[in-house]
Amino acid sequence: MSRALVLGGGGPVGIAWECGLIAGLAKQGVDLGQADFILGTSAGSFVGARLAMGDEPAGLAEPILAEAGRAPPPAPGPQGERRPPDLSKLMEMMGEAQAGLGNPAEARARIGAFALEAQTIGEEAFIASFGRTLAGLDEAYWPPREFACTAVDAETGGFQLWTRGSGVGLARAVASSCSVPGIYPPVTLKGRRYIDGGMRSSTNADLATGHARVVVVAIRVAGGLGGAAAERIRARLDEEIATLRDGGAEVALVTPDEASQQAFGPNLMDFRRRPDAAAAGLAQGAALAAELAARWP
């Protein structure tokens, strides 16, 4: 019986929380890293790549928890600011792109134009910021486990799913999936520039259709979002889960609990929140393990 793990987007805070969640589950005997297919979008692409590479799930949160009490690294913005960036314009554009009104590719292309015009750090510096885990990989490396991550063509708004058969390397593919428009630079692959796959959907969970059991980890139903943007993102997630279930899948949806939402703070790009988010994820994973174990045998 095939199992899929879908990891959604949510910035550096989301990476921390997902690492904590997966570690908390693993410590209680529920290993999401054993999925037959791992799909990552934005933050989820980074965490999913680590699982696909064979990193020990129970240890994913340790480096992030160790950040507590240390000065946070400078955010990879044009001047390396530590203050979290203003995401209001981007969230407005994302809401429009996911509203289902008009041509979605055209709406995503407008976000791409915004990303291409933004003043950010250089592309190579951005890719290097992923640290040793991905930045030191061979340019053509792709993990042995079945893994895919999402991106969007910055010029056309076309959706892209990077897989082993795409002929691109893992580091640049993940970087493209994590390229938050206006904050990070679009990433070049095969002569095209790509941005965050979350511009289509924060989870893209419908792409896991065909698997019997699917665990969907969704962050952007929380994290300070409110109003119309949050409603559209939640509606999109509901549609994707319905698609999975219509295809015969048993779906388990995991979203941040109240304590995790408090740990996130109002901005998922705030690096200072990472240790607290990881700790909250660790606790939530441990608490959730017994319930999830029956759906992930």
mmCIF file of C-alpha atoms in Angstrom:
data_model
loop_
_atom_site.group_PDB
_atom_site.id
_atom_site.type_symbol
_atom_site.label_atom_id
_atom_site.label_comp_id
_atom_site.label_asym_id
_atom_site.label_seq_id
_atom_site.Cartn_x
_atom_site.Cartn_y
_atom_site.Cartn_z
ATOM 1 C CA MET A 1 0.000 0.000 0.000
ATOM 2 C CA SER A 2 1.734 3.160 -1.208
ATOM 3 C CA ARG A 3 2.157 6.133 1.114
ATOM 4 C CA ALA A 4 2.817 9.767 0.255
ATOM 5 C CA LEU A 5 3.985 12.653 2.405
ATOM 6 C CA VAL A 6 3.068 16.201 1.349
ATOM 7 C CA LEU A 7 4.965 19.032 3.047
ATOM 8 C CA GLY A 8 3.623 22.546 2.522
ATOM 9 C CA GLY A 9 5.262 25.951 2.467
ATOM 10 C CA GLY A 10 5.795 28.358 5.335
ATOM 11 C CA GLY A 11 9.152 30.130 5.236
ATOM 12 C CA PRO A 12 12.050 29.524 7.656
ATOM 13 C CA VAL A 13 9.618 29.297 10.565
ATOM 14 C CA GLY A 14 7.716 26.605 8.682
ATOM 15 C CA ILE A 15 10.923 24.677 8.029
ATOM 16 C CA ALA A 16 11.640 24.698 11.753
ATOM 17 C CA TRP A 17 8.140 23.567 12.688
ATOM 18 C CA GLU A 18 8.037 20.778 10.106
ATOM 19 C CA CYS A 19 11.436 19.521 11.287
ATOM 20 C CA GLY A 20 10.185 19.511 14.870
ATOM 21 C CA LEU A 21 6.906 17.829 13.951
ATOM 22 C CA ILE A 22 8.624 15.047 11.989
ATOM 23 C CA ALA A 23 11.201 14.561 14.745
ATOM 24 C CA GLY A 24 8.513 14.404 17.423
ATOM 25 C CA LEU A 25 6.617 11.765 15.485
ATOM 26 C CA ALA A 26 9.783 9.755 14.797
ATOM 27 C CA LYS A 27 10.744 9.700 18.469
ATOM 28 C CA GLN A 28 7.389 8.009 19.105
ATOM 29 C CA GLY A 29 7.846 5.464 16.322
ATOM 30 C CA VAL A 30 6.040 7.172 13.427
ATOM 31 C CA ASP A 31 8.583 7.654 10.627
ATOM 32 C CA LEU A 32 7.170 9.865 7.869
ATOM 33 C CA GLY A 33 10.496 9.598 6.071
ATOM 34 C CA GLN A 34 9.503 6.086 4.977
ATOM 35 C CA ALA A 35 6.960 7.485 2.500
ATOM 36 C CA ASP A 36 7.028 5.993 -0.986
ATOM 37 C CA PHE A 37 6.676 9.511 -2.396
ATOM 38 C CA ILE A 38 7.646 12.832 -0.804
ATOM 39 C CA LEU A 39 6.303 16.071 -2.280
ATOM 40 C CA GLY A 40 7.575 19.422 -1.058
ATOM 41 C CA THR A 41 6.543 22.990 -1.729
ATOM 42 C CA SER A 42 8.741 25.896 -0.625
ATOM 43 C CA ALA A 43 9.695 25.205 3.024
ATOM 44 C CA GLY A 44 8.428 21.662 2.538
ATOM 45 C CA SER A 45 10.791 21.137 -0.382
ATOM 46 C CA PHE A 46 13.782 21.699 1.898
ATOM 47 C CA VAL A 47 12.498 19.428 4.661
ATOM 48 C CA GLY A 48 11.340 16.804 2.157
ATOM 49 C CA ALA A 49 14.705 16.835 0.401
ATOM 50 C CA ARG A 50 16.461 16.099 3.674
ATOM 51 C CA LEU A 51 14.183 13.120 4.297
ATOM 52 C CA ALA A 52 14.646 11.878 0.727
ATOM 53 C CA MET A 53 18.418 12.134 1.167
ATOM 54 C CA GLY A 54 18.172 9.800 4.138
ATOM 55 C CA ASP A 55 18.597 12.237 7.039
ATOM 56 C CA GLU A 56 17.471 10.723 10.334
ATOM 57 C CA PRO A 57 13.941 12.082 11.023
ATOM 58 C CA ALA A 58 14.384 12.089 14.803
ATOM 59 C CA GLY A 59 17.360 14.436 14.498
ATOM 60 C CA LEU A 60 15.962 16.993 12.054
ATOM 61 C CA ALA A 61 15.148 19.613 14.680
ATOM 62 C CA GLU A 62 18.378 19.455 16.680
ATOM 63 C CA PRO A 63 20.376 22.117 14.760
ATOM 64 C CA ILE A 64 17.413 24.495 14.906
ATOM 65 C CA LEU A 65 16.800 23.972 18.616
ATOM 66 C CA ALA A 66 20.490 24.731 19.140
ATOM 67 C CA GLU A 67 19.913 28.226 17.720
ATOM 68 C CA ALA A 68 18.115 29.225 20.926
ATOM 69 C CA GLY A 69 20.029 31.891 22.791
ATOM 70 C CA ARG A 70 22.240 32.709 19.819
ATOM 71 C CA ALA A 71 21.896 35.763 17.602
ATOM 72 C CA PRO A 72 19.857 34.761 14.541
ATOM 73 C CA PRO A 73 21.681 34.673 11.220
ATOM 74 C CA PRO A 74 21.082 37.648 8.949
ATOM 75 C CA ALA A 75 18.078 37.080 6.740
ATOM 76 C CA PRO A 76 19.089 36.597 3.100
ATOM 77 C CA GLY A 77 17.704 39.931 1.914
ATOM 78 C CA PRO A 78 19.429 42.697 -0.063
ATOM 79 C CA GLN A 79 21.147 44.114 3.015
ATOM 80 C CA GLY A 80 20.998 40.980 5.166
ATOM 81 C CA GLU A 81 18.374 42.489 7.457
ATOM 82 C CA ARG A 82 17.409 40.601 10.594
ATOM 83 C CA ARG A 83 13.982 42.159 10.771
ATOM 84 C CA PRO A 84 11.296 40.015 9.091
ATOM 85 C CA PRO A 85 10.216 41.325 5.684
ATOM 86 C CA ASP A 86 6.791 42.776 4.955
ATOM 87 C CA LEU A 87 4.793 40.079 3.154
ATOM 88 C CA SER A 88 1.516 41.978 2.779
ATOM 89 C CA LYS A 89 1.906 42.709 -0.947
ATOM 90 C CA LEU A 90 2.903 39.143 -1.722
ATOM 91 C CA MET A 91 0.045 37.655 0.293
ATOM 92 C CA GLU A 92 -2.412 39.872 -1.559
ATOM 93 C CA MET A 93 -1.050 38.683 -4.914
ATOM 94 C CA MET A 94 -1.060 35.045 -3.782
ATOM 95 C CA GLY A 95 -4.692 35.359 -2.761
ATOM 96 C CA GLU A 96 -5.546 36.675 -6.217
ATOM 97 C CA ALA A 97 -3.620 33.876 -7.918
ATOM 98 C CA GLN A 98 -5.426 31.202 -5.886
ATOM 99 C CA ALA A 99 -8.872 32.792 -6.057
ATOM 100 C CA GLY A 100 -9.856 30.883 -9.192
ATOM 101 C CA LEU A 101 -10.789 34.076 -11.018
ATOM 102 C CA GLY A 102 -9.360 34.584 -14.488
ATOM 103 C CA ASN A 103 -6.295 32.794 -15.799
ATOM 104 C CA PRO A 104 -4.208 31.481 -12.852
ATOM 105 C CA ALA A 105 -1.007 31.348 -14.919
ATOM 106 C CA GLU A 106 -1.387 35.028 -15.765
ATOM 107 C CA ALA A 107 -1.879 35.848 -12.087
ATOM 108 C CA ARG A 108 1.257 33.883 -11.233
ATOM 109 C CA ALA A 109 3.155 35.645 -14.022
ATOM 110 C CA ARG A 110 2.333 38.969 -12.357
ATOM 111 C CA ILE A 111 3.898 37.639 -9.172
ATOM 112 C CA GLY A 112 6.868 36.509 -11.234
ATOM 113 C CA ALA A 113 7.281 40.005 -12.673
ATOM 114 C CA PHE A 114 7.229 41.378 -9.134
ATOM 115 C CA ALA A 115 9.952 38.864 -8.176
ATOM 116 C CA LEU A 116 12.141 39.654 -11.191
ATOM 117 C CA GLU A 117 12.043 43.379 -10.429
ATOM 118 C CA ALA A 118 12.795 43.064 -6.709
ATOM 119 C CA GLN A 119 16.179 43.975 -5.243
ATOM 120 C CA THR A 120 17.493 40.829 -3.513
ATOM 121 C CA ILE A 121 20.769 39.073 -2.845
ATOM 122 C CA GLY A 122 22.383 37.308 -5.792
ATOM 123 C CA GLU A 123 21.177 33.947 -6.981
ATOM 124 C CA GLU A 124 24.350 32.035 -6.114
ATOM 125 C CA ALA A 125 24.494 33.583 -2.650
ATOM 126 C CA PHE A 126 20.896 32.540 -2.084
ATOM 127 C CA ILE A 127 21.586 28.939 -3.086
ATOM 128 C CA ALA A 128 24.661 28.882 -0.847
ATOM 129 C CA SER A 129 22.509 30.033 2.078
ATOM 130 C CA PHE A 130 20.935 26.581 2.290
ATOM 131 C CA GLY A 131 24.031 25.449 4.161
ATOM 132 C CA ARG A 132 26.021 22.270 3.897
ATOM 133 C CA THR A 133 23.001 20.003 3.549
ATOM 134 C CA LEU A 134 22.216 21.087 -0.006
ATOM 135 C CA ALA A 135 24.764 23.709 -1.071
ATOM 136 C CA GLY A 136 27.619 21.201 -1.170
ATOM 137 C CA LEU A 137 25.853 18.666 -3.372
ATOM 138 C CA ASP A 138 26.999 17.725 -6.840
ATOM 139 C CA GLU A 139 25.158 19.846 -9.399
ATOM 140 C CA ALA A 140 23.392 16.806 -10.874
ATOM 141 C CA TYR A 141 22.550 15.058 -7.594
ATOM 142 C CA TRP A 142 19.003 13.811 -6.962
ATOM 143 C CA PRO A 143 18.117 11.701 -3.919
ATOM 144 C CA PRO A 144 17.493 7.957 -4.220
ATOM 145 C CA ARG A 145 14.022 8.104 -2.683
ATOM 146 C CA GLU A 146 11.043 9.244 -4.770
ATOM 147 C CA PHE A 147 10.981 13.002 -4.268
ATOM 148 C CA ALA A 148 9.485 15.970 -6.108
ATOM 149 C CA CYS A 149 9.291 19.679 -5.459
ATOM 150 C CA THR A 150 7.319 22.489 -7.031
ATOM 151 C CA ALA A 151 8.148 25.795 -8.700
ATOM 152 C CA VAL A 152 6.600 28.409 -11.011
ATOM 153 C CA ASP A 153 8.093 29.935 -14.159
ATOM 154 C CA ALA A 154 8.613 33.603 -13.291
ATOM 155 C CA GLU A 155 7.855 34.825 -16.818
ATOM 156 C CA THR A 156 4.970 32.622 -17.956
ATOM 157 C CA GLY A 157 3.439 31.653 -14.608
ATOM 158 C CA GLY A 158 3.572 28.033 -15.728
ATOM 159 C CA PHE A 159 3.694 25.411 -13.003
ATOM 160 C CA GLN A 160 6.749 23.134 -12.766
ATOM 161 C CA LEU A 161 7.191 19.860 -10.897
ATOM 162 C CA TRP A 162 10.836 18.928 -10.455
ATOM 163 C CA THR A 163 11.520 15.188 -10.278
ATOM 164 C CA ARG A 164 14.443 12.873 -10.883
ATOM 165 C CA GLY A 165 13.491 12.805 -14.552
ATOM 166 C CA SER A 166 13.619 16.594 -14.931
ATOM 167 C CA GLY A 167 17.365 16.601 -15.462
ATOM 168 C CA VAL A 168 18.115 19.254 -12.827
ATOM 169 C CA GLY A 169 20.065 19.115 -9.575
ATOM 170 C CA LEU A 170 18.418 18.963 -6.166
ATOM 171 C CA ALA A 171 20.014 22.119 -4.711
ATOM 172 C CA ARG A 172 18.803 24.451 -7.466
ATOM 173 C CA ALA A 173 15.404 22.744 -7.685
ATOM 174 C CA VAL A 174 14.811 23.217 -3.951
ATOM 175 C CA ALA A 175 16.127 26.775 -4.120
ATOM 176 C CA SER A 176 13.628 27.581 -6.868
ATOM 177 C CA SER A 177 10.813 26.123 -4.779
ATOM 178 C CA CYS A 178 11.913 28.284 -1.839
ATOM 179 C CA SER A 179 12.340 31.513 -3.849
ATOM 180 C CA VAL A 180 9.801 33.703 -2.062
ATOM 181 C CA PRO A 181 8.943 36.503 -4.533
ATOM 182 C CA GLY A 182 10.250 39.890 -3.512
ATOM 183 C CA ILE A 183 12.483 38.374 -0.811
ATOM 184 C CA TYR A 184 14.727 35.925 -2.668
ATOM 185 C CA PRO A 185 15.910 35.903 -6.305
ATOM 186 C CA PRO A 186 14.270 33.728 -8.966
ATOM 187 C CA VAL A 187 16.473 30.703 -9.653
ATOM 188 C CA THR A 188 17.768 29.740 -13.081
ATOM 189 C CA LEU A 189 17.222 26.198 -14.328
ATOM 190 C CA LYS A 190 17.592 25.188 -17.978
ATOM 191 C CA GLY A 191 17.700 28.826 -19.020
ATOM 192 C CA ARG A 192 14.443 29.795 -17.267
ATOM 193 C CA ARG A 193 13.880 31.677 -13.986
ATOM 194 C CA TYR A 194 11.697 30.042 -11.334
ATOM 195 C CA ILE A 195 9.975 31.153 -8.140
ATOM 196 C CA ASP A 196 8.275 29.571 -5.131
ATOM 197 C CA GLY A 197 5.924 26.686 -5.982
ATOM 198 C CA GLY A 198 3.552 28.042 -3.335
ATOM 199 C CA MET A 199 2.330 30.563 -5.891
ATOM 200 C CA ARG A 200 0.133 27.783 -7.314
ATOM 201 C CA SER A 201 -0.780 26.341 -3.931
ATOM 202 C CA SER A 202 0.760 26.273 -0.488
ATOM 203 C CA THR A 203 0.640 22.475 -0.534
ATOM 204 C CA ASN A 204 -0.021 21.226 -4.100
ATOM 205 C CA ALA A 205 -1.386 18.119 -2.400
ATOM 206 C CA ASP A 206 -3.443 17.064 -5.430
ATOM 207 C CA LEU A 207 -0.167 15.936 -7.044
ATOM 208 C CA ALA A 208 -0.071 12.994 -4.603
ATOM 209 C CA THR A 209 -3.143 11.461 -6.249
ATOM 210 C CA GLY A 210 -2.715 7.742 -6.831
ATOM 211 C CA HIS A 211 -1.290 6.886 -3.426
ATOM 212 C CA ALA A 212 -3.374 4.929 -0.949
ATOM 213 C CA ARG A 213 -2.425 6.884 2.181
ATOM 214 C CA VAL A 214 -1.397 10.517 2.218
ATOM 215 C CA VAL A 215 -0.247 12.672 5.109
ATOM 216 C CA VAL A 216 -0.581 16.367 4.273
ATOM 217 C CA VAL A 217 1.328 18.827 6.475
ATOM 218 C CA ALA A 218 -0.068 22.316 5.879
ATOM 219 C CA ILE A 219 1.373 25.414 7.544
ATOM 220 C CA ARG A 220 -0.193 28.347 5.734
ATOM 221 C CA VAL A 221 -3.617 27.868 7.256
ATOM 222 C CA ALA A 222 -2.094 29.714 10.207
ATOM 223 C CA GLY A 223 1.000 31.763 10.875
ATOM 224 C CA GLY A 224 -0.623 35.169 11.115
ATOM 225 C CA LEU A 225 -2.724 34.958 7.982
ATOM 226 C CA GLY A 226 -6.261 36.230 8.122
ATOM 227 C CA GLY A 227 -9.083 37.551 6.001
ATOM 228 C CA ALA A 228 -9.642 36.731 2.338
ATOM 229 C CA ALA A 229 -6.113 35.423 1.733
ATOM 230 C CA ALA A 230 -6.451 32.793 4.477
ATOM 231 C CA GLU A 231 -9.910 31.801 3.225
ATOM 232 C CA ARG A 232 -8.623 31.256 -0.307
ATOM 233 C CA ILE A 233 -5.653 29.217 0.851
ATOM 234 C CA ARG A 234 -7.887 27.054 3.038
ATOM 235 C CA ALA A 235 -10.415 26.611 0.223
ATOM 236 C CA ARG A 236 -7.628 25.491 -2.102
ATOM 237 C CA LEU A 237 -6.403 22.979 0.472
ATOM 238 C CA ASP A 238 -9.934 21.601 0.912
ATOM 239 C CA GLU A 239 -10.202 21.129 -2.861
ATOM 240 C CA GLU A 240 -6.895 19.280 -2.983
ATOM 241 C CA ILE A 241 -7.862 16.942 -0.146
ATOM 242 C CA ALA A 242 -11.181 16.253 -1.853
ATOM 243 C CA THR A 243 -9.265 15.366 -5.030
ATOM 244 C CA LEU A 244 -7.090 12.923 -3.102
ATOM 245 C CA ARG A 245 -10.082 11.299 -1.445
ATOM 246 C CA ASP A 246 -11.988 11.095 -4.725
ATOM 247 C CA GLY A 247 -8.956 9.213 -6.048
ATOM 248 C CA GLY A 248 -9.318 6.650 -3.262
ATOM 249 C CA ALA A 249 -6.731 7.952 -0.803
ATOM 250 C CA GLU A 250 -7.023 7.940 2.961
ATOM 251 C CA VAL A 251 -5.861 11.425 3.935
ATOM 252 C CA ALA A 252 -4.543 12.690 7.252
ATOM 253 C CA LEU A 253 -4.222 16.467 7.480
ATOM 254 C CA VAL A 254 -1.788 17.931 10.017
ATOM 255 C CA THR A 255 -1.891 21.659 10.750
ATOM 256 C CA PRO A 256 -0.242 23.729 13.505
ATOM 257 C CA ASP A 257 -1.949 23.454 16.869
ATOM 258 C CA GLU A 258 -2.597 26.502 19.043
ATOM 259 C CA ALA A 259 0.779 26.315 20.784
ATOM 260 C CA SER A 260 2.568 26.092 17.444
ATOM 261 C CA GLN A 261 0.673 29.071 16.074
ATOM 262 C CA GLN A 262 1.691 31.075 19.107
ATOM 263 C CA ALA A 263 5.317 30.054 18.561
ATOM 264 C CA PHE A 264 5.200 31.164 14.911
ATOM 265 C CA GLY A 265 4.397 34.768 15.654
ATOM 266 C CA PRO A 266 2.873 36.984 12.965
ATOM 267 C CA ASN A 267 5.504 36.476 10.255
ATOM 268 C CA LEU A 268 6.719 33.113 8.960
ATOM 269 C CA MET A 269 9.870 34.766 7.598
ATOM 270 C CA ASP A 270 11.064 35.767 11.079
ATOM 271 C CA PHE A 271 14.240 33.731 11.644
ATOM 272 C CA ARG A 272 14.167 34.579 15.347
ATOM 273 C CA ARG A 273 11.115 32.337 15.778
ATOM 274 C CA ARG A 274 12.767 29.178 14.495
ATOM 275 C CA PRO A 275 13.822 27.548 17.808
ATOM 276 C CA ASP A 276 10.396 28.105 19.365
ATOM 277 C CA ALA A 277 8.669 26.801 16.246
ATOM 278 C CA ALA A 278 10.850 23.681 16.225
ATOM 279 C CA ALA A 279 10.134 23.030 19.909
ATOM 280 C CA ALA A 280 6.403 23.468 19.362
ATOM 281 C CA GLY A 281 6.512 21.103 16.402
ATOM 282 C CA LEU A 282 8.429 18.547 18.449
ATOM 283 C CA ALA A 283 5.753 18.645 21.162
ATOM 284 C CA GLN A 284 2.899 18.490 18.670
ATOM 285 C CA GLY A 285 4.471 15.546 16.859
ATOM 286 C CA ALA A 286 4.886 13.593 20.095
ATOM 287 C CA ALA A 287 1.273 14.297 21.052
ATOM 288 C CA LEU A 288 -0.021 13.346 17.598
ATOM 289 C CA ALA A 289 1.927 10.115 17.195
ATOM 290 C CA ALA A 290 -0.594 7.690 18.673
ATOM 291 C CA GLU A 291 -3.386 9.047 16.486
ATOM 292 C CA LEU A 292 -1.302 9.084 13.321
ATOM 293 C CA ALA A 293 0.306 5.675 13.861
ATOM 294 C CA ALA A 294 -2.821 3.833 12.756
ATOM 295 C CA ARG A 295 -2.809 5.763 9.462
ATOM 296 C CA TRP A 296 0.899 5.247 8.836
ATOM 297 C CA PRO A 297 1.533 1.570 9.589
#
